[in-house]
Coordinates of C-alpha atoms and ligand atoms in Angstrom, one line a residue:
M1208 CA 67.0 97.2 85.1
K1209 CA 66.5 96.0 88.6
E1210 CA 63.5 95.4 90.9
N1211 CA 63.8 97.8 93.8
K1212 CA 62.6 101.2 94.7
Q1213 CA 64.0 104.4 93.1
P1214 CA 62.5 107.8 92.9
V1215 CA 62.5 108.1 89.1
D1216 CA 62.1 105.8 86.1
F1217 CA 60.0 103.1 87.6
I1218 CA 56.6 101.3 87.2
K1219 CA 54.8 100.5 90.4
F1220 CA 51.9 98.0 90.4
L1221 CA 49.3 99.5 92.7
G1222 CA 47.2 96.5 91.9
T1223 CA 47.3 93.2 90.0
A1224 CA 43.6 92.2 90.2
G1225 CA 41.9 91.3 86.9
A1226 CA 38.2 91.4 86.2
R1227 CA 35.4 91.2 88.6
F1228 CA 35.8 88.6 91.3
V1229 CA 39.4 89.2 92.3
M1230 CA 38.6 92.9 92.4
I1231 CA 35.3 92.5 94.4
K1232 CA 36.9 90.2 97.0
Q1233 CA 40.2 92.3 96.9
L1234 CA 42.2 89.1 96.7
R1235 CA 44.6 91.4 94.8
A1236 CA 44.5 95.1 95.0
S1237 CA 43.1 97.0 92.0
G1238 CA 44.9 100.4 92.0
G1239 CA 46.4 100.4 88.5
L1240 CA 49.9 101.4 87.6
W1241 CA 52.0 104.3 88.6
I1242 CA 54.6 105.2 85.9
N1243 CA 57.5 107.5 86.4
S1244 CA 59.5 108.3 83.3
G1245 CA 62.2 110.9 83.6
G1246 CA 60.3 112.5 86.5
V1247 CA 56.9 112.7 84.8
N1248 CA 54.2 110.9 86.8
V1249 CA 51.4 109.1 85.2
L1250 CA 48.7 107.0 86.8
V1251 CA 47.1 104.3 84.6
D1252 CA 43.8 102.7 85.3
P1253 CA 42.9 103.9 88.8
G1254 CA 40.6 101.0 89.8
P1255 CA 38.9 100.6 93.2
G1256 CA 41.3 101.5 96.0
S1257 CA 43.8 103.3 93.8
I1258 CA 43.9 106.4 96.0
V1259 CA 44.4 104.2 99.1
R1260 CA 47.2 102.3 97.4
C1261 CA 49.0 105.6 96.6
A1262 CA 48.8 106.8 100.2
K1263 CA 49.9 103.4 101.6
S1264 CA 52.7 103.0 99.2
R1265 CA 56.3 102.9 100.5
P1266 CA 57.6 105.4 99.6
K1267 CA 54.3 107.3 99.5
L1268 CA 53.0 108.3 96.0
N1269 CA 51.6 111.8 96.0
P1270 CA 48.8 112.1 93.4
S1271 CA 49.1 115.9 93.5
L1272 CA 52.4 115.4 91.6
L1273 CA 50.6 113.5 88.7
D1274 CA 51.1 115.0 85.3
A1275 CA 48.5 112.8 83.8
I1276 CA 45.9 110.0 84.3
I1277 CA 45.3 107.5 81.5
L1278 CA 42.3 105.3 81.3
T1279 CA 42.7 102.4 78.9
H1280 CA 39.0 101.8 79.2
K1281 CA 36.0 102.5 81.4
H1282 CA 35.5 99.1 83.1
L1283 CA 35.1 99.5 86.8
D1284 CA 38.3 97.6 87.7
H1285 CA 40.2 100.3 85.7
S1286 CA 38.2 103.4 86.3
N1287 CA 36.5 103.3 89.7
D1288 CA 38.8 105.8 91.4
I1289 CA 39.1 108.1 88.3
N1290 CA 37.1 111.0 89.9
V1291 CA 38.9 111.0 93.2
A1292 CA 42.3 110.6 91.3
I1293 CA 41.3 113.8 89.3
E1294 CA 40.5 115.6 92.5
A1295 CA 43.8 114.5 94.0
M1296 CA 45.8 115.5 90.9
T1297 CA 44.2 118.9 90.9
E1298 CA 44.6 119.4 94.7
G1299 CA 40.9 119.1 95.4
G1300 CA 40.0 120.9 92.3
F1301 CA 41.7 124.1 93.4
K1302 CA 44.6 123.8 90.8
K1303 CA 43.6 123.4 87.2
R1304 CA 46.4 121.1 86.1
G1305 CA 47.2 117.7 84.6
V1306 CA 45.7 115.9 81.7
V1307 CA 43.2 113.0 81.6
F1308 CA 43.5 110.7 78.7
C1309 CA 40.5 108.4 78.1
P1310 CA 38.5 106.8 75.3
D1311 CA 35.5 108.8 74.1
D1312 CA 33.0 106.4 75.7
A1313 CA 34.4 107.1 79.2
V1314 CA 33.1 110.7 78.9
S1315 CA 30.2 110.4 76.5
V1316 CA 28.0 107.2 76.7
D1317 CA 27.3 106.2 80.3
P1318 CA 30.3 108.2 81.4
V1319 CA 32.6 107.2 84.3
I1320 CA 34.0 110.7 84.7
F1321 CA 31.5 113.1 86.4
N1322 CA 30.7 116.4 84.7
Y1323 CA 32.2 118.4 87.5
A1324 CA 35.4 116.4 87.4
K1325 CA 35.8 117.0 83.7
Q1326 CA 36.3 120.7 84.5
L1327 CA 39.1 120.2 87.0
P1328 CA 42.1 119.0 85.0
G1329 CA 44.0 121.2 82.5
K1330 CA 42.6 119.1 79.7
I1331 CA 40.7 115.9 78.8
D1332 CA 42.3 114.3 75.8
I1333 CA 40.4 111.7 73.9
L1334 CA 42.3 108.5 73.0
R1335 CA 42.1 107.4 69.4
P1336 CA 43.5 104.2 67.8
L1337 CA 47.2 104.2 66.8
A1338 CA 47.8 107.8 67.9
S1339 CA 50.7 109.5 69.7
Y1340 CA 50.3 111.7 72.8
R1341 CA 52.8 113.8 74.8
I1342 CA 52.6 115.2 78.3
N1343 CA 55.5 117.2 79.8
G1344 CA 58.1 115.2 77.8
F1345 CA 56.4 111.8 78.3
E1346 CA 55.3 110.3 75.0
F1347 CA 53.0 107.3 74.5
E1348 CA 51.2 105.6 71.7
T1349 CA 47.8 104.0 71.7
S1350 CA 47.3 100.5 70.2
M1351 CA 44.7 99.6 67.7
R1352 CA 41.3 99.2 69.3
H1353 CA 41.2 96.1 71.4
K1354 CA 38.6 93.4 71.1
H1355 CA 36.8 94.1 74.4
P1356 CA 33.2 95.1 75.2
V1357 CA 34.0 98.8 75.6
E1358 CA 36.4 101.1 73.7
T1359 CA 39.8 99.9 74.9
Y1360 CA 43.4 100.9 74.0
G1361 CA 46.7 99.5 75.2
L1362 CA 49.8 101.7 75.5
K1363 CA 53.4 101.8 74.3
F1364 CA 55.9 104.2 75.8
K1365 CA 59.6 104.6 76.7
I1366 CA 61.4 104.7 80.0
K1367 CA 65.0 105.6 79.5
E1368 CA 66.2 103.5 76.6
N1369 CA 63.6 100.8 77.1
T1370 CA 60.3 100.5 75.2
V1371 CA 57.4 99.3 77.4
G1372 CA 54.1 97.8 76.3
L1373 CA 51.0 97.7 78.4
L1374 CA 48.8 95.1 76.8
C1375 CA 45.5 95.4 78.7
D1376 CA 42.1 93.8 78.4
T1377 CA 41.4 92.2 75.0
K1378 CA 40.5 89.0 73.2
Y1379 CA 43.6 87.6 71.4
F1380 CA 44.1 88.6 67.8
K1381 CA 47.3 88.2 65.9
E1382 CA 47.8 91.9 65.0
L1383 CA 48.6 92.5 68.7
T1384 CA 52.1 91.1 68.1
G1385 CA 53.0 93.8 65.6
F1386 CA 52.0 96.7 67.9
Y1387 CA 53.4 95.4 71.2
K1388 CA 57.0 94.7 70.1
T1389 CA 58.7 96.1 73.1
D1390 CA 61.6 95.4 75.6
V1391 CA 59.3 95.2 78.6
L1392 CA 55.9 93.8 78.0
I1393 CA 53.2 93.9 80.6
I1394 CA 50.3 91.6 79.8
G1395 CA 46.9 91.3 81.5
V1396 CA 46.2 87.6 81.8
V1397 CA 42.8 87.0 83.3
F1398 CA 42.3 83.2 82.7
S1399 CA 44.5 80.2 83.2
K1400 CA 42.5 78.3 80.6
S1401 CA 41.0 79.5 77.3
R1402 CA 37.5 81.0 77.5
P1403 CA 36.8 82.2 74.0
E1404 CA 33.4 83.5 74.9
V1405 CA 34.9 86.2 77.1
E1406 CA 37.1 88.9 75.6
H1407 CA 40.2 88.5 77.8
L1408 CA 43.6 86.8 77.3
C1409 CA 44.4 83.5 78.8
L1410 CA 47.7 82.0 79.7
S1411 CA 48.2 80.2 76.4
D1412 CA 47.4 83.5 74.5
A1413 CA 50.1 85.3 76.6
E1414 CA 52.5 82.5 75.8
I1415 CA 52.0 82.9 72.0
I1416 CA 52.4 86.7 72.3
I1417 CA 55.6 86.4 74.4
K1418 CA 57.0 83.8 72.1
D1419 CA 56.3 86.0 69.0
I1420 CA 57.5 89.3 70.5
K1421 CA 60.5 88.0 72.5
P1422 CA 60.7 90.9 75.0
K1423 CA 63.6 91.2 77.3
K1424 CA 61.2 90.9 80.2
A1425 CA 57.5 90.0 80.2
I1426 CA 55.3 90.8 83.3
L1427 CA 52.1 89.0 83.9
T1428 CA 49.4 90.9 85.8
H1429 CA 45.6 91.5 86.0
F1430 CA 44.9 88.1 87.4
G1431 CA 41.5 86.5 87.5
M1432 CA 40.4 83.7 89.9
T1433 CA 41.7 80.8 87.8
M1434 CA 45.2 82.5 87.5
L1435 CA 45.4 83.0 91.2
A1436 CA 44.4 79.4 91.9
A1437 CA 47.1 78.2 89.5
K1438 CA 49.7 80.4 91.3
P1439 CA 51.0 83.1 88.9
K1440 CA 54.6 82.9 90.2
I1441 CA 54.8 79.2 89.3
L1442 CA 53.2 79.8 85.9
A1443 CA 55.7 82.6 85.2
E1444 CA 58.6 80.4 86.2
D1445 CA 57.4 77.7 83.9
L1446 CA 57.1 80.1 81.0
T1447 CA 60.6 81.4 81.6
Q1448 CA 61.9 77.8 81.5
R1449 CA 60.1 76.9 78.4
L1450 CA 60.6 80.1 76.4
G1451 CA 64.0 81.1 77.6
I1452 CA 62.6 84.6 78.2
E1453 CA 62.4 86.2 81.6
V1454 CA 58.7 86.1 82.6
I1455 CA 57.6 87.4 86.0
A1456 CA 54.3 87.5 87.8
A1457 CA 53.5 91.0 89.2
Y1458 CA 52.4 91.3 92.8
D1459 CA 50.8 94.2 94.6
G1460 CA 53.3 96.9 95.4
M1461 CA 55.9 95.5 93.0
S1462 CA 58.2 98.2 91.5
I1463 CA 60.3 97.7 88.4
D1464 CA 63.1 100.2 88.1
F1465 CA 64.7 101.2 84.9
Ligands
LIG2442 ZN1 40.2 94.6 83.4
LIG2443 ZN1 37.9 95.4 80.8

């Protein structure tokens, strides 16, 4: 596993912004993740600017090559560009192709996917807790429902021989550890200090999770204002030292190759 660009088997961070203020001010980009596993392309959580981040990526990422788009939940920092991403995946709606995976409340209650956009992909597949999905040979599992204000699921999948976990927005609860036992664990860490009244992870939650899971590599992302102020890179280096586990802080445009 090394950290430079390759055409297949990679995860590219099109954004590392977490929650409202870092997103609104675009202190970090909010484009989500582009996953390529064995040539299958999946865009996860296309937040504001995702379509721009794809076009500006080096090398360029072409959304008309997407096999799927996955929404972990409908919050704006994850879903803002979902409709335009669907248009891009379906070549402006002229090619009925690709699958959109999302929780039920992203299309039912106060939906974030427009009715016309629902007709464009090959299929809309509703995410359920602890279920398995498959798209063109790419398999992924959903977590238990996260503790977050809207219906939210994290993901687990494989790239080559490595298991990868995407632990997105949630309040900490101990059962997370059981599901997210993976080689490469991506964790959304919004706060540097605990704020139990808000359903997000803070740095000490992430530390407990990483210590329990002992992944080969942990990647911190989805930073809020307090994390940025405390400098994620330094915090990650400190965790690496203390835990003896490689912990890195994601940056916009970072690509992890497998
Ligand atoms: Zn979020
Ligand atoms: Zn959220």
